[in-house]
CSV table of C-alpha atoms in Angstrom, one decimal:
chain,number,residue,atom,x,y,z
A,9,UNK,CA,52.2,-10.6,-10.1
A,10,UNK,CA,51.3,-8.9,-6.8
A,11,UNK,CA,49.0,-11.8,-6.0
A,12,UNK,CA,51.8,-14.4,-6.6
A,13,UNK,CA,54.1,-12.4,-4.4
A,14,UNK,CA,51.5,-12.2,-1.6
A,15,UNK,CA,50.8,-16.0,-1.9
A,16,UNK,CA,54.5,-16.8,-1.7
A,17,UNK,CA,54.9,-14.7,1.4
A,18,UNK,CA,52.5,-16.9,3.4
A,19,UNK,CA,54.6,-20.1,3.6
A,20,UNK,CA,57.8,-18.0,3.9
A,21,UNK,CA,56.4,-16.4,7.1
A,22,UNK,CA,55.6,-19.7,8.7
A,23,UNK,CA,58.8,-21.3,7.6
A,24,UNK,CA,60.7,-18.5,9.3
A,25,UNK,CA,59.2,-19.7,12.6
A,26,UNK,CA,60.7,-23.1,12.0
A,27,UNK,CA,64.2,-21.9,11.6
A,28,UNK,CA,67.1,-23.5,13.5
A,29,UNK,CA,65.5,-26.9,13.6
A,30,UNK,CA,68.9,-28.4,14.4
A,31,UNK,CA,69.1,-26.0,17.4
A,32,UNK,CA,66.0,-27.5,19.1
A,33,UNK,CA,68.0,-28.0,22.3
A,34,UNK,CA,66.6,-25.6,24.9
A,35,UNK,CA,69.1,-26.6,27.6
A,36,UNK,CA,71.2,-23.8,29.1
A,37,UNK,CA,74.9,-23.6,29.6
A,38,UNK,CA,75.2,-25.2,33.1
A,39,UNK,CA,78.0,-24.2,35.5
A,40,UNK,CA,78.1,-26.0,38.8
A,41,UNK,CA,80.4,-24.6,41.6
A,42,UNK,CA,80.5,-26.9,44.6
A,43,UNK,CA,82.5,-26.3,47.8
A,44,UNK,CA,83.9,-29.8,48.4
A,45,UNK,CA,85.7,-28.8,51.6
A,46,UNK,CA,86.6,-25.5,53.2
A,47,UNK,CA,87.6,-23.0,50.6
A,48,UNK,CA,88.1,-25.6,47.9
A,49,UNK,CA,85.7,-25.7,45.0
A,50,UNK,CA,84.9,-28.0,42.2
A,51,UNK,CA,83.8,-26.2,39.0
A,52,UNK,CA,81.9,-28.3,36.5
A,53,UNK,CA,80.9,-26.9,33.1
A,54,UNK,CA,78.3,-28.6,30.9
A,55,UNK,CA,77.7,-27.1,27.5
A,56,UNK,CA,74.8,-28.3,25.3
A,57,UNK,CA,75.6,-28.9,21.6
A,58,UNK,CA,74.3,-25.6,20.4
A,59,UNK,CA,76.8,-23.8,22.8
A,60,UNK,CA,79.7,-26.2,22.3
A,61,UNK,CA,79.5,-25.8,18.5
A,62,UNK,CA,81.1,-22.3,18.9
A,63,UNK,CA,83.8,-23.7,21.3
A,64,UNK,CA,83.7,-24.8,24.9
A,65,UNK,CA,83.4,-21.8,27.3
A,66,UNK,CA,85.8,-21.4,30.2
A,67,UNK,CA,85.0,-20.3,33.8
A,68,UNK,CA,87.5,-17.7,34.9
A,69,UNK,CA,87.9,-17.7,38.7
A,70,UNK,CA,89.0,-14.7,40.9
A,71,UNK,CA,92.7,-14.0,41.0
A,72,UNK,CA,93.1,-15.3,44.6
A,73,UNK,CA,91.9,-18.8,43.5
A,74,UNK,CA,94.6,-21.3,42.7
A,75,UNK,CA,94.3,-24.7,41.0
A,76,UNK,CA,93.9,-27.6,43.4
A,77,UNK,CA,93.1,-31.3,43.5
A,78,UNK,CA,89.9,-32.9,44.7
A,79,UNK,CA,89.1,-34.5,47.9
A,80,UNK,CA,91.3,-37.5,48.9
A,81,UNK,CA,93.9,-36.4,46.3
A,82,UNK,CA,91.4,-36.7,43.4
A,83,UNK,CA,92.8,-35.0,40.3
A,84,UNK,CA,90.7,-32.8,38.1
A,85,UNK,CA,89.1,-35.0,35.4
A,86,UNK,CA,86.0,-35.0,33.2
A,87,UNK,CA,85.2,-32.5,30.5
A,88,UNK,CA,84.9,-29.0,31.9
A,89,UNK,CA,85.8,-30.0,35.5
A,90,UNK,CA,88.4,-28.2,37.6
A,91,UNK,CA,89.3,-27.8,41.3
A,92,UNK,CA,90.3,-24.5,42.9
A,93,UNK,CA,91.5,-23.4,46.4
A,94,UNK,CA,90.2,-19.9,47.1
A,95,UNK,CA,91.5,-18.2,50.2
A,96,UNK,CA,88.6,-16.6,52.1
A,97,UNK,CA,86.0,-18.3,49.9
A,98,UNK,CA,84.0,-16.9,47.0
A,99,UNK,CA,81.3,-14.8,48.7
A,100,UNK,CA,81.3,-11.4,47.1
A,101,UNK,CA,83.7,-12.5,44.3
A,102,UNK,CA,83.1,-12.4,40.6
A,103,UNK,CA,83.0,-15.4,38.3
A,104,UNK,CA,83.5,-14.7,34.6
A,105,UNK,CA,82.6,-16.9,31.6
A,106,UNK,CA,84.8,-16.6,28.6
A,107,UNK,CA,83.6,-17.7,25.2
A,108,UNK,CA,86.2,-18.7,22.6
A,109,UNK,CA,83.9,-18.0,19.7
A,110,UNK,CA,80.5,-16.5,18.9
A,111,UNK,CA,77.9,-16.6,21.6
A,112,UNK,CA,74.7,-18.7,21.2
A,113,UNK,CA,71.3,-17.6,22.3
A,114,UNK,CA,71.4,-19.9,25.3
A,115,UNK,CA,71.0,-18.7,28.9
A,116,UNK,CA,73.6,-19.6,31.5
A,117,UNK,CA,72.6,-21.3,34.8
A,118,UNK,CA,75.0,-21.2,37.7
A,119,UNK,CA,74.4,-23.6,40.6
A,120,UNK,CA,76.5,-22.7,43.6
A,121,UNK,CA,76.6,-25.2,46.5
A,122,UNK,CA,78.2,-24.4,49.8
A,123,UNK,CA,79.8,-26.9,52.2
A,124,UNK,CA,76.9,-26.5,54.6
A,125,UNK,CA,74.4,-27.8,52.0
A,126,UNK,CA,73.0,-24.4,50.9
A,127,UNK,CA,72.5,-24.2,47.2
A,128,UNK,CA,72.2,-20.9,45.2
A,129,UNK,CA,71.0,-20.8,41.6
A,130,UNK,CA,71.3,-17.9,39.3
A,131,UNK,CA,70.2,-17.5,35.6
A,132,UNK,CA,72.2,-15.2,33.3
A,133,UNK,CA,70.9,-13.8,30.1
A,134,UNK,CA,72.8,-14.8,26.9
A,135,UNK,CA,74.7,-11.5,26.9
A,136,UNK,CA,75.8,-11.7,30.5
A,137,UNK,CA,79.2,-13.1,31.2
A,138,UNK,CA,79.8,-12.2,34.9
A,139,UNK,CA,78.2,-13.3,38.2
A,140,UNK,CA,78.9,-12.0,41.7
A,141,UNK,CA,78.6,-14.8,44.3
A,142,UNK,CA,76.0,-13.5,46.9
A,143,UNK,CA,76.4,-13.9,50.6
A,144,UNK,CA,73.0,-15.5,51.0
A,145,UNK,CA,70.0,-16.4,48.8
A,146,UNK,CA,66.8,-14.3,49.2
A,147,UNK,CA,63.3,-15.0,47.9
A,148,UNK,CA,63.4,-11.9,45.6
A,149,UNK,CA,66.6,-13.0,44.0
A,150,UNK,CA,65.3,-16.5,43.4
A,151,UNK,CA,62.0,-15.2,42.0
A,152,UNK,CA,63.8,-12.9,39.6
A,153,UNK,CA,66.2,-15.5,38.4
A,154,UNK,CA,63.6,-18.2,37.8
A,155,UNK,CA,61.2,-15.8,36.0
A,156,UNK,CA,64.0,-14.9,33.6
A,157,UNK,CA,64.9,-18.6,33.0
A,158,UNK,CA,61.3,-19.5,32.4
A,159,UNK,CA,61.0,-16.8,29.8
A,160,UNK,CA,64.3,-17.7,28.2
A,161,UNK,CA,63.3,-21.4,28.1
A,162,UNK,CA,60.0,-20.9,26.3
A,163,UNK,CA,61.5,-18.7,23.7
A,164,UNK,CA,64.0,-21.3,22.7
A,165,UNK,CA,61.6,-24.2,23.2
A,166,UNK,CA,60.6,-24.4,19.5
A,167,UNK,CA,58.5,-27.5,19.9
A,168,UNK,CA,56.3,-25.8,22.6
A,169,UNK,CA,56.0,-22.7,20.5
A,170,UNK,CA,54.9,-24.5,17.4
A,171,UNK,CA,52.4,-26.5,19.4
A,172,UNK,CA,51.0,-23.2,20.8
A,173,UNK,CA,51.0,-21.7,17.3
A,174,UNK,CA,48.8,-24.5,16.0
A,175,UNK,CA,46.5,-24.2,19.1
A,176,UNK,CA,46.0,-20.5,18.4
A,177,UNK,CA,45.1,-21.2,14.8
A,178,UNK,CA,42.6,-23.9,15.7
A,179,UNK,CA,41.0,-21.9,18.5
A,180,UNK,CA,40.4,-19.0,16.1
A,181,UNK,CA,38.2,-16.7,18.1
A,182,UNK,CA,39.3,-14.7,21.2
A,183,UNK,CA,37.1,-16.5,23.6
A,184,UNK,CA,38.2,-19.9,22.4
A,185,UNK,CA,41.8,-18.8,22.4
A,186,UNK,CA,41.6,-17.7,26.1
A,187,UNK,CA,39.9,-21.0,27.1
A,188,UNK,CA,42.4,-23.1,25.1
A,189,UNK,CA,45.5,-21.4,26.3
A,190,UNK,CA,44.2,-21.5,29.9
A,191,UNK,CA,43.6,-25.2,29.6
A,192,UNK,CA,47.1,-25.7,28.3
A,193,UNK,CA,48.6,-23.6,31.1
A,194,UNK,CA,46.7,-25.3,34.0
A,195,UNK,CA,47.6,-28.8,32.6
A,196,UNK,CA,51.3,-28.2,32.1
A,197,UNK,CA,51.5,-26.3,35.5
A,198,UNK,CA,50.2,-29.4,37.2
A,199,UNK,CA,52.6,-31.9,35.7
A,200,UNK,CA,55.5,-29.4,36.0
A,201,UNK,CA,54.9,-29.2,39.8
A,202,UNK,CA,54.4,-33.0,40.2
A,203,UNK,CA,57.5,-33.8,38.2
A,204,UNK,CA,59.7,-31.1,39.9
A,205,UNK,CA,58.7,-32.4,43.3
A,206,UNK,CA,59.5,-36.0,42.1
A,207,UNK,CA,55.9,-37.2,42.5
A,208,UNK,CA,55.7,-38.2,38.8
A,209,UNK,CA,58.7,-39.3,36.7
A,210,UNK,CA,59.0,-40.4,33.1
A,211,UNK,CA,62.1,-40.9,31.0
A,212,UNK,CA,63.1,-37.6,29.4
A,213,UNK,CA,63.7,-39.1,25.9
A,214,UNK,CA,60.2,-40.6,25.9
A,215,UNK,CA,58.6,-37.3,26.9
A,216,UNK,CA,60.5,-35.4,24.2
A,217,UNK,CA,59.4,-37.9,21.5
A,218,UNK,CA,55.8,-37.7,22.6
A,219,UNK,CA,55.9,-33.9,22.6
A,220,UNK,CA,57.2,-34.0,19.0
A,221,UNK,CA,54.3,-36.3,18.2
A,222,UNK,CA,51.8,-33.9,19.8
A,223,UNK,CA,53.1,-31.1,17.5
A,224,UNK,CA,52.8,-33.4,14.5
A,225,UNK,CA,49.3,-34.3,15.4
A,226,UNK,CA,48.1,-30.7,15.6
A,227,UNK,CA,49.9,-29.8,12.4
A,228,UNK,CA,48.0,-32.6,10.6
A,229,UNK,CA,44.8,-31.3,12.1
A,230,UNK,CA,45.6,-27.8,10.9
A,231,UNK,CA,46.4,-29.0,7.4
A,232,UNK,CA,43.3,-31.1,7.1
A,233,UNK,CA,41.1,-28.2,8.4
A,234,UNK,CA,38.2,-30.5,9.2
A,235,UNK,CA,36.4,-28.1,11.5
A,236,UNK,CA,33.7,-30.6,12.5
A,237,UNK,CA,36.0,-33.0,14.2
A,238,UNK,CA,36.9,-33.2,17.9
A,239,UNK,CA,40.1,-31.1,17.8
A,240,UNK,CA,38.4,-28.1,16.1
A,241,UNK,CA,35.2,-28.3,18.1
A,242,UNK,CA,36.9,-28.8,21.5
A,243,UNK,CA,40.4,-27.4,21.4
A,244,UNK,CA,40.5,-27.0,25.1
A,245,UNK,CA,40.3,-30.8,25.5
A,246,UNK,CA,43.3,-31.3,23.2
A,247,UNK,CA,45.3,-28.5,24.8
A,248,UNK,CA,44.7,-29.8,28.3
A,249,UNK,CA,45.5,-33.4,27.4
A,250,UNK,CA,48.8,-32.6,25.6
A,251,UNK,CA,49.6,-29.9,28.1
A,252,UNK,CA,50.2,-32.6,30.7
A,253,UNK,CA,53.0,-34.0,28.5
A,254,UNK,CA,54.5,-30.5,27.8
A,255,UNK,CA,54.6,-29.9,31.6
A,256,UNK,CA,56.9,-32.9,31.9
A,257,UNK,CA,59.1,-31.4,29.2
A,258,UNK,CA,59.3,-28.1,31.2
A,259,UNK,CA,60.1,-30.1,34.3
A,260,UNK,CA,63.0,-31.9,32.6
A,261,UNK,CA,64.7,-28.6,31.9
A,262,UNK,CA,64.0,-27.3,35.4
A,263,UNK,CA,65.4,-30.4,37.0
A,264,UNK,CA,68.6,-30.0,34.9
A,265,UNK,CA,69.3,-26.6,36.5
A,266,UNK,CA,67.9,-27.6,39.9
A,267,UNK,CA,65.6,-25.9,42.4
A,268,UNK,CA,67.2,-23.8,45.2
A,269,UNK,CA,67.3,-26.0,48.3
A,270,UNK,CA,66.0,-23.4,50.6
A,271,UNK,CA,63.5,-21.8,48.1
A,272,UNK,CA,62.0,-24.8,46.3
A,273,UNK,CA,58.4,-23.5,46.1
A,274,UNK,CA,59.6,-20.0,45.1
A,275,UNK,CA,61.8,-21.4,42.3
A,276,UNK,CA,59.1,-23.7,41.0
A,277,UNK,CA,56.3,-21.0,41.1
A,278,UNK,CA,58.3,-18.3,39.4
A,279,UNK,CA,59.8,-20.6,36.8
A,280,UNK,CA,56.2,-21.3,35.8
A,281,UNK,CA,55.4,-17.6,35.9
A,282,UNK,CA,58.2,-17.0,33.5
A,283,UNK,CA,57.0,-19.7,31.1
A,284,UNK,CA,53.5,-18.1,31.1
A,285,UNK,CA,54.9,-14.6,30.4
A,286,UNK,CA,56.9,-16.1,27.5
A,287,UNK,CA,53.8,-17.9,26.1
A,288,UNK,CA,51.6,-14.8,26.4
A,289,UNK,CA,54.2,-12.7,24.6
A,290,UNK,CA,54.5,-15.2,21.8
A,291,UNK,CA,50.8,-15.5,21.4
A,292,UNK,CA,50.4,-11.7,21.3
A,293,UNK,CA,53.1,-11.4,18.6
A,294,UNK,CA,51.6,-14.2,16.5
A,295,UNK,CA,48.1,-12.8,16.7
A,296,UNK,CA,49.3,-9.3,15.9
A,297,UNK,CA,51.4,-10.6,13.0
A,298,UNK,CA,48.5,-12.6,11.5
A,299,UNK,CA,46.2,-9.6,11.8
A,300,UNK,CA,48.7,-7.3,10.0
A,301,UNK,CA,49.5,-9.9,7.3
A,302,UNK,CA,45.7,-10.5,6.7
A,303,UNK,CA,45.2,-6.8,6.2
A,304,UNK,CA,48.1,-6.6,3.7
A,305,UNK,CA,47.1,-9.8,1.8
A,306,UNK,CA,43.5,-9.0,1.5
A,307,UNK,CA,44.4,-6.2,-1.0
A,308,UNK,CA,44.9,-9.0,-3.5
A,309,UNK,CA,42.7,-11.9,-2.2
A,310,UNK,CA,39.6,-12.4,-0.1
A,311,UNK,CA,40.0,-13.1,3.7
A,312,UNK,CA,38.8,-16.7,3.3
A,313,UNK,CA,41.3,-17.3,0.5
A,314,UNK,CA,44.1,-15.9,2.8
A,315,UNK,CA,43.0,-18.2,5.6
A,316,UNK,CA,43.1,-21.2,3.4
A,317,UNK,CA,46.5,-20.4,2.1
A,318,UNK,CA,47.9,-19.7,5.5
A,319,UNK,CA,46.4,-22.8,7.0
A,320,UNK,CA,47.9,-25.0,4.4
A,321,UNK,CA,51.3,-23.4,4.7
A,322,UNK,CA,51.3,-23.6,8.5
A,323,UNK,CA,50.1,-27.2,8.6
A,324,UNK,CA,52.6,-28.6,6.1
A,325,UNK,CA,55.5,-26.4,7.4
A,326,UNK,CA,55.0,-27.2,11.1
A,327,UNK,CA,54.2,-30.9,10.2
A,328,UNK,CA,57.6,-31.3,8.4
A,329,UNK,CA,59.5,-29.9,11.3
A,330,UNK,CA,57.6,-32.0,13.8
A,331,UNK,CA,58.0,-35.2,11.8
A,332,UNK,CA,61.8,-34.5,11.7
A,333,UNK,CA,61.9,-34.0,15.5
A,334,UNK,CA,59.8,-37.2,16.0
A,335,UNK,CA,62.2,-39.2,13.9
A,336,UNK,CA,65.2,-37.7,15.5
A,337,UNK,CA,64.0,-38.4,19.1
A,338,UNK,CA,62.4,-41.8,18.5
A,339,UNK,CA,65.3,-43.5,16.7
A,340,UNK,CA,67.5,-43.7,19.9
A,341,UNK,CA,64.5,-45.2,21.7
A,342,UNK,CA,63.9,-47.8,19.0
A,343,UNK,CA,67.6,-48.6,18.9
A,344,UNK,CA,67.7,-49.1,22.7
A,345,UNK,CA,64.6,-51.4,22.7
């Protein structure tokens, strides 16, 4: 009986990592505040599906701001778009976000553009609902904001996390894990920088479909467990190759929130630092969890039997999720062809 319970716990553990498949939308809630002319601001709110499902949030402006029309008499139009005239501007003032229903786990990105062309970008944690408009943007503020957004993005980027999970299993030993994750990091850092600086560009839907395909490929390799093939013998080659694609995925999210106009390099560098911190934290949790589960399970089975059970559960569970993502992301491309 205990053995059956232990065996059943293995796929359950992996399946728990695949929760919220429908929520595989790692985009943040985006609020754009643009000074169209002196003391008049356009406020545009864009909510991804997993935020809008709880009701569309509302940006509450300071009390001294009054509703207005756009430039050349343009009336407010478009979902989530409003115009306000704020006497004495918004510097030092507080913007508040009201949620009509339950909060999602999404971060909030605020992009504030002044009339002189200066752009400020801030990232709020999911539990933060207020932001004070700063007088000027500093490198330290940019660094802190983009590190936080990089961490938040990787923790809701389930496709990236499942890819990393399979890589960790295939690498196996510590030395191979370090080399494999390093290869993945260097590769996606390269394409993230190139895409963010507009040197390389690919359609986002294509990139997302290929990322799902990369997860499916690794899941199949894990399920087959053929340790003599290229993937198992040289995991760093696989992680580096697919890391180039995942970097384009990171860049798509970064481009959606934008880089600070006066701190482009700082924003790009520290977003990538945040991604790496999130990856390392996830890897540490996975390895610690597997170690603890192996110690518990080997009371009823051998270590090799545990590894076989876990490998099968992981390969098929991750493979099912990745196949669903691939179908979901490829169908619009096929329909548009």
